[in-house]
Short mmCIF file of C-alpha atoms and ligand atoms in Angstrom, two decimals:
data_model
loop_
_atom_site.label_atom_id
_atom_site.label_comp_id
_atom_site.label_asym_id
_atom_site.label_seq_id
_atom_site.Cartn_x
_atom_site.Cartn_y
_atom_site.Cartn_z
CA MET A 258 -0.21 -0.05 -0.23
CA ALA A 259 0.97 3.98 -0.54
CA TYR A 260 2.42 5.49 2.20
CA ALA A 261 0.33 8.42 2.93
CA ILE A 262 3.08 10.78 2.59
CA GLU A 263 6.42 9.94 0.77
CA ALA A 264 8.59 11.94 -0.79
CA GLN A 265 11.99 11.66 -3.18
CA GLY A 266 14.55 14.25 -3.52
CA LEU A 267 12.82 17.14 -2.48
CA ARG A 268 15.07 20.36 -3.76
CA LYS A 269 13.85 24.24 -3.04
CA SER A 270 15.48 26.65 -4.00
CA PHE A 271 14.02 30.59 -3.48
CA GLN A 272 16.96 32.55 -5.49
CA THR A 273 20.43 31.67 -4.91
CA HIS A 274 19.60 30.16 -1.51
CA GLU A 275 19.17 26.57 -0.49
CA ALA A 276 15.31 25.66 1.55
CA VAL A 277 15.11 22.28 0.85
CA ARG A 278 18.01 20.55 -0.33
CA GLY A 279 16.79 16.27 -1.01
CA VAL A 280 14.38 15.85 1.80
CA ASP A 281 13.24 12.37 1.85
CA LEU A 282 10.43 10.76 3.89
CA ALA A 283 8.86 7.92 4.08
CA ILE A 284 4.87 7.98 6.68
CA ARG A 285 2.32 5.55 7.22
CA GLN A 286 -1.69 5.97 7.62
CA GLY A 287 -2.44 6.74 10.98
CA GLU A 288 1.56 7.71 11.74
CA LEU A 289 2.25 11.47 13.41
CA PHE A 290 5.33 12.52 12.32
CA ALA A 291 6.94 15.52 13.68
CA LEU A 292 9.73 17.29 11.54
CA LEU A 293 11.87 18.94 14.13
CA GLY A 294 13.64 22.11 13.04
CA PRO A 295 14.68 25.87 14.18
CA ASN A 296 13.38 28.70 12.29
CA GLY A 297 14.48 28.72 9.08
CA ALA A 298 15.41 24.82 9.07
CA GLY A 299 13.44 24.01 5.68
CA LYS A 300 10.05 22.94 7.71
CA THR A 301 7.58 25.43 6.53
CA THR A 302 8.66 25.23 2.58
CA THR A 303 8.85 21.56 2.68
CA ILE A 304 5.60 21.90 3.80
CA HIS A 305 3.99 23.83 0.76
CA MET A 306 5.53 21.84 -1.62
CA LEU A 307 3.76 18.53 0.29
CA THR A 308 0.54 20.37 -0.35
CA THR A 309 0.76 21.47 -3.88
CA LEU A 310 1.48 24.83 -3.29
CA LEU A 311 4.77 24.73 -4.16
CA ARG A 312 6.87 23.01 -6.37
CA PRO A 313 9.30 21.26 -6.17
CA ASP A 314 12.88 22.10 -8.00
CA GLU A 315 13.59 18.94 -7.57
CA GLY A 316 11.68 15.01 -6.67
CA THR A 317 8.58 14.02 -6.83
CA ALA A 318 6.29 14.28 -3.27
CA SER A 319 3.32 12.19 -3.37
CA ILE A 320 0.78 11.67 -0.89
CA SER A 321 -1.64 8.65 -0.57
CA GLY A 322 0.34 7.61 -3.76
CA TYR A 323 -0.65 10.21 -5.69
CA ASP A 324 1.96 12.46 -7.39
CA VAL A 325 1.28 16.45 -5.65
CA VAL A 326 2.27 18.07 -9.11
CA LYS A 327 0.72 15.64 -11.87
CA ASP A 328 -2.41 15.06 -9.66
CA ALA A 329 -2.78 18.12 -7.39
CA THR A 330 -6.29 18.21 -7.98
CA VAL A 331 -6.69 15.05 -5.87
CA VAL A 332 -4.06 15.53 -3.54
CA ARG A 333 -5.69 18.63 -2.58
CA ARG A 334 -8.94 16.40 -1.28
CA HIS A 335 -6.82 14.27 0.86
CA ILE A 336 -5.25 16.78 2.80
CA SER A 337 -6.31 19.68 4.80
CA VAL A 338 -3.70 21.94 6.00
CA THR A 339 -4.06 25.04 9.78
CA GLY A 340 -2.34 27.28 9.99
CA GLN A 341 -4.37 29.20 7.58
CA TYR A 342 -7.48 30.71 9.54
CA ALA A 343 -7.51 33.37 7.58
CA ALA A 344 -10.23 30.91 6.65
CA LEU A 345 -11.70 31.81 9.80
CA ASP A 346 -14.42 34.78 9.93
CA GLU A 347 -13.77 36.49 12.71
CA GLY A 348 -16.94 38.24 13.42
CA LEU A 349 -19.38 35.42 13.38
CA THR A 350 -19.43 32.91 16.41
CA GLY A 351 -17.47 29.38 16.94
CA TRP A 352 -20.41 28.10 15.55
CA GLN A 353 -21.45 29.93 12.68
CA ASN A 354 -18.28 29.80 10.91
CA LEU A 355 -18.25 25.52 11.64
CA THR A 356 -21.73 25.79 10.12
CA LEU A 357 -20.45 27.64 7.36
CA PHE A 358 -17.70 25.43 6.37
CA ALA A 359 -19.73 22.16 6.98
CA GLY A 360 -22.62 23.32 4.26
CA LEU A 361 -19.20 24.10 1.97
CA HIS A 362 -18.28 19.90 2.43
CA GLY A 363 -22.48 19.84 1.21
CA TYR A 364 -23.80 18.76 4.41
CA SER A 365 -27.14 19.05 5.00
CA ARG A 366 -28.04 21.77 7.14
CA LYS A 367 -29.52 19.64 9.39
CA ASP A 368 -26.24 17.88 9.66
CA ALA A 369 -23.99 21.05 9.23
CA HIS A 370 -25.67 21.48 12.40
CA ALA A 371 -25.18 19.20 13.92
CA LEU A 372 -21.51 18.77 13.19
CA ALA A 373 -20.72 22.17 14.39
CA THR A 374 -22.01 21.14 17.53
CA GLU A 375 -20.44 17.82 18.20
CA LEU A 376 -16.53 19.17 16.76
CA LEU A 377 -16.84 22.44 19.28
CA GLY A 378 -17.61 19.81 22.18
CA SER A 379 -15.05 18.01 21.11
CA PHE A 380 -12.42 20.55 20.52
CA ASN A 381 -13.82 21.60 24.49
CA LEU A 382 -14.97 25.05 22.31
CA GLU A 383 -18.70 24.16 23.87
CA ASP A 384 -18.50 27.64 26.10
CA ALA A 385 -16.64 29.81 23.02
CA GLY A 386 -19.24 28.00 20.66
CA SER A 387 -21.50 31.84 21.12
CA ARG A 388 -18.92 33.93 21.09
CA THR A 389 -17.48 36.00 17.85
CA VAL A 390 -14.28 34.12 17.18
CA GLY A 391 -12.55 37.88 17.10
CA THR A 392 -12.81 38.14 20.91
CA TYR A 393 -11.18 33.88 21.09
CA SER A 394 -7.90 33.48 22.43
CA GLY A 395 -5.20 32.22 20.48
CA GLY A 396 -5.41 29.03 21.33
CA MET A 397 -9.41 28.70 21.04
CA HIS A 398 -7.99 30.22 17.64
CA ARG A 399 -5.83 27.28 16.58
CA ARG A 400 -8.71 24.73 17.99
CA LEU A 401 -11.17 25.63 16.33
CA ASP A 402 -9.26 25.84 13.01
CA LEU A 403 -8.17 22.52 13.44
CA ALA A 404 -12.08 21.70 13.70
CA ALA A 405 -12.55 23.62 10.60
CA GLY A 406 -9.66 21.72 9.36
CA ILE A 407 -11.03 18.74 9.95
CA LEU A 408 -14.38 19.10 8.30
CA SER A 409 -13.55 17.12 5.31
CA ALA A 410 -12.49 14.39 6.78
CA PRO A 411 -8.96 14.72 5.30
CA GLN A 412 -6.72 11.45 5.26
CA VAL A 413 -4.19 13.67 5.16
CA MET A 414 -3.38 16.88 7.97
CA PHE A 415 -0.93 18.39 7.39
CA LEU A 416 0.10 21.20 11.06
CA ASP A 417 2.45 23.75 10.50
CA GLU A 418 3.79 24.70 13.84
CA PRO A 419 0.28 24.70 15.59
CA THR A 420 1.25 25.23 18.83
CA THR A 421 4.34 27.90 18.18
CA GLY A 422 3.21 31.44 21.52
CA LEU A 423 0.70 29.77 22.97
CA ASP A 424 0.69 28.99 26.31
CA PRO A 425 1.40 25.62 27.90
CA GLN A 426 -2.06 25.10 28.82
CA SER A 427 -3.58 25.94 25.59
CA ARG A 428 -0.62 23.56 24.13
CA ARG A 429 -1.30 20.44 26.33
CA GLU A 430 -5.52 21.51 25.12
CA LEU A 431 -4.33 21.21 21.37
CA TRP A 432 -1.66 18.34 21.43
CA GLU A 433 -4.73 16.32 23.14
CA ALA A 434 -6.81 17.67 20.37
CA VAL A 435 -4.18 16.21 18.26
CA ARG A 436 -3.86 12.97 19.90
CA ARG A 437 -8.19 12.09 19.42
CA LEU A 438 -6.84 13.11 15.54
CA VAL A 439 -5.02 10.62 14.65
CA LYS A 440 -7.08 8.04 16.97
CA ASN A 441 -8.97 8.03 14.36
CA GLY A 442 -7.01 7.37 11.91
CA THR A 443 -6.00 10.23 10.10
CA THR A 444 -1.94 10.84 9.29
CA VAL A 445 -0.23 13.67 10.97
CA LEU A 446 2.12 15.67 9.85
CA LEU A 447 3.18 18.14 12.64
CA THR A 448 6.53 21.00 11.96
CA THR A 449 7.73 22.21 15.55
CA GLN A 450 10.28 24.21 17.05
CA TYR A 451 9.97 22.18 20.44
CA LEU A 452 11.92 19.26 21.39
CA GLU A 453 8.69 18.67 24.20
CA GLU A 454 6.04 18.93 21.70
CA ALA A 455 7.86 16.68 19.29
CA ASP A 456 8.95 14.03 22.14
CA GLN A 457 5.15 14.34 23.51
CA LEU A 458 2.71 13.14 20.21
CA ALA A 459 5.05 12.17 17.27
CA ASP A 460 5.46 8.59 16.40
CA ARG A 461 8.34 9.21 14.68
CA ILE A 462 10.81 12.11 14.63
CA GLY A 463 12.94 13.43 11.79
CA PHE A 464 15.23 16.56 13.00
CA ILE A 465 16.25 18.95 10.26
CA ALA A 466 18.44 21.35 9.97
CA GLN A 467 19.09 23.71 7.14
CA GLY A 468 17.24 21.99 4.76
CA ARG A 469 18.57 18.49 5.21
CA ILE A 470 16.85 16.16 7.97
CA ILE A 471 19.38 14.41 9.41
CA ALA A 472 17.86 11.62 11.39
CA VAL A 473 14.56 10.03 11.54
CA ASP A 474 13.74 7.11 14.48
CA THR A 475 11.04 7.00 17.26
CA PRO A 476 11.36 9.22 20.07
CA GLU A 477 12.53 6.16 22.19
CA GLN A 478 15.88 5.66 19.75
CA LEU A 479 16.62 8.53 19.06
CA LYS A 480 17.46 8.76 22.96
CA ALA A 481 18.41 5.28 23.01
CA SER A 482 20.99 6.00 20.18
CA ILE A 483 23.23 8.45 22.23
CA GLY A 484 23.67 5.02 25.09
CA GLY A 485 24.95 5.55 27.99
CA LYS A 486 23.75 8.54 30.31
CA THR A 487 23.68 12.45 30.45
CA LEU A 488 26.26 14.09 33.04
CA THR A 489 24.52 17.50 33.55
CA ILE A 490 26.89 19.86 35.17
CA ARG A 491 25.66 23.07 37.81
CA LEU A 492 28.39 25.29 37.23
CA ALA A 493 29.12 28.08 40.10
CA GLU A 494 28.86 31.44 39.68
CA GLY A 495 31.70 33.80 37.72
CA THR A 496 33.17 30.01 36.57
CA ASP A 497 33.89 29.62 33.03
CA SER A 498 31.98 27.17 31.47
CA ALA A 499 33.71 27.17 28.12
CA ASP A 500 36.96 26.46 30.04
CA ILE A 501 35.61 23.72 31.86
CA CYS A 502 33.99 22.04 28.26
CA HIS A 503 37.89 22.13 27.09
CA LEU A 504 38.79 20.75 30.24
CA LEU A 505 36.26 17.61 30.04
CA ALA A 506 37.50 17.09 26.41
CA SER A 507 41.64 17.17 26.88
CA GLU A 508 41.19 15.15 29.81
CA HIS A 509 38.40 12.69 29.06
CA GLY A 510 37.98 12.52 25.45
CA LEU A 511 34.14 14.23 26.23
CA ALA A 512 31.75 16.73 24.34
CA ALA A 513 30.52 18.94 26.19
CA HIS A 514 28.52 22.01 25.88
CA SER A 515 27.51 24.23 27.39
CA GLU A 516 23.71 25.70 27.64
CA GLU A 517 21.00 28.66 28.94
CA ASP A 518 22.90 31.11 31.44
CA GLU A 519 26.11 28.54 30.18
CA LEU A 520 26.72 27.53 33.97
CA ILE A 521 24.75 24.72 32.67
CA VAL A 522 27.52 21.72 30.74
CA LYS A 523 26.27 18.58 29.63
CA ALA A 524 28.22 15.89 27.88
CA ALA A 525 27.36 12.37 27.13
CA VAL A 526 29.15 9.96 28.87
CA PRO A 527 29.00 5.88 28.37
CA GLU A 528 28.57 4.52 31.79
CA ALA A 529 28.32 6.30 34.97
CA ALA A 530 32.20 5.18 36.27
CA LEU A 531 33.36 8.35 34.16
CA ALA A 532 30.93 10.02 35.26
CA HIS A 533 32.66 10.20 38.56
CA ALA A 534 36.68 10.74 37.49
CA VAL A 535 35.03 13.33 35.44
CA ILE A 536 33.82 14.87 39.10
CA GLY A 537 36.68 13.92 40.58
CA THR A 538 39.37 15.70 37.72
CA LEU A 539 37.20 19.45 37.96
CA ILE A 540 37.19 18.98 41.20
CA GLY A 541 40.70 18.28 41.26
CA GLN A 542 41.41 21.39 39.67
CA GLY A 543 39.39 24.02 41.99
CA ALA A 544 36.25 23.69 39.83
CA ALA A 545 33.90 25.72 41.60
CA ILE A 546 30.46 22.98 41.09
CA ASP A 547 27.13 23.90 42.60
CA ASP A 548 25.59 20.86 41.35
CA PHE A 549 25.83 17.82 38.91
CA ALA A 550 23.74 14.91 38.19
CA LEU A 551 23.13 11.77 36.21
CA SER A 552 20.22 11.70 34.21
CA GLU A 553 18.97 9.50 31.26
CA PRO A 554 19.08 10.92 27.57
CA THR A 555 16.45 13.99 26.46
CA LEU A 556 15.78 14.58 22.60
CA ASP A 557 17.62 17.75 23.89
CA ASP A 558 20.61 15.51 23.76
CA VAL A 559 20.10 14.36 20.51
CA TYR A 560 19.72 17.56 18.97
CA PHE A 561 23.19 18.88 20.29
CA ALA A 562 24.55 15.49 19.24
CA LEU A 563 23.19 15.86 15.81
CA THR A 564 24.14 19.90 15.70
CA PRO A 565 27.38 19.61 17.88
CA ASN A 566 28.28 23.34 16.46
CA ARG A 567 24.47 24.85 16.43
CA GLY A 568 23.64 25.35 19.55
CA SER A 569 20.68 25.97 21.15
CA GLU A 570 18.55 27.03 18.51
CA VAL A 571 15.60 24.62 19.29
CA GLY A 572 13.65 24.78 22.57
CA THR A 573 12.54 22.77 24.76
N1 LIG B 191 9.50 33.39 -0.34
C1 LIG B 191 10.21 32.79 0.20
N2 LIG B 191 11.72 33.60 -0.26
C2 LIG B 191 12.60 33.57 -0.03
N3 LIG B 191 13.47 32.64 0.74
C3 LIG B 191 12.65 32.05 1.16
C4 LIG B 191 10.91 32.44 0.93
N4 LIG B 191 9.73 31.37 2.17
C5 LIG B 191 11.47 30.50 3.04
N5 LIG B 191 12.32 31.50 2.92
C6 LIG B 191 13.62 30.89 2.89
O1 LIG B 191 13.51 29.29 3.33
C7 LIG B 191 14.69 29.11 4.39
C8 LIG B 191 13.69 27.95 5.01
O2 LIG B 191 12.55 28.91 5.86
P1 LIG B 191 10.98 27.88 5.62
O3 LIG B 191 10.41 26.84 4.88
O4 LIG B 191 9.99 29.05 6.52
O5 LIG B 191 11.71 27.24 7.37
P2 LIG B 191 11.29 27.12 8.70
O6 LIG B 191 9.11 26.65 8.69
O7 LIG B 191 11.55 25.71 9.06
O8 LIG B 191 11.71 28.35 9.43
C9 LIG B 191 14.73 30.01 5.33
O9 LIG B 191 15.83 30.65 5.45
C10 LIG B 191 14.22 30.99 5.42
O10 LIG B 191 14.21 32.28 5.55
MG1 LIG B 192 8.48 27.66 9.24
#
């Protein structure tokens, strides 16, 4: 059976800038796939090619076996793309918006009313349904947008950074809505800059950086691929984290990096015993350490292992 989403060697340049440089994807029906990467990595450009909005310079892509260029009209009937809530009428209530969309998709008046009411319920918008959309919060907007998006019963949904800029509570509510979609069999390709979001939601994650997919796997496998444990060291105020990173490299051959306020240094260690040796070295050299901990690797650690020179562009 054809993949829900398949891409081979997709490329797209804007003038001289190569935004997407050879993207391959094979996403199964019913899968929730997260394309995870920093701003400018090429996520939206990839989605635009998969959703027929942009023509690839090179490569091919298909949705449920239909080519995004040759069979663009059929592809559009199979998909829904959110993040385009320009389609929502701010002057109408949530219920009126959904009723209108349902009518456009061929539902009778009675069925449209019932569907609108049902969707408001399942997206936690019962109370908001009778208010005009102009009064909605960012999170309510996105949920109504999702509800409108699934009205056409798409086989494949594209959610381009659906939670960027939302507060944690709204983000969780949107996650719930997305989980429900996938439970009902919809294939979802979601893009995000948030590691935690990909970890929470995705069956598989594709890390994208500078237009290329640099790793694809389940969150569990990605974390396991690091091997060993992560040593996190909190330095005392006034300590130079770069010096500590150099010391860990020269004394123990570890690729360490610093984070946040530069007072946290992290390194992957193959075994706990090495962590003890590292701390011993640091204390022996007179480094001022406030705290240290050994933990299982996170997606954050995977990201740093994959992009050692790129710094912390992706959020947690
Ligand atoms: N229409 C455009 N014209 C010129 N450059 C663009 C255009 N769209 C995107 N880009 C550039 O292509 C790169 C990838 O952009 P995009 O796909 O939007 O990344 P992401 O969605 O991961 O943030 C960026 O460097 C961006 O500035
Ligand atoms: Mg984008």
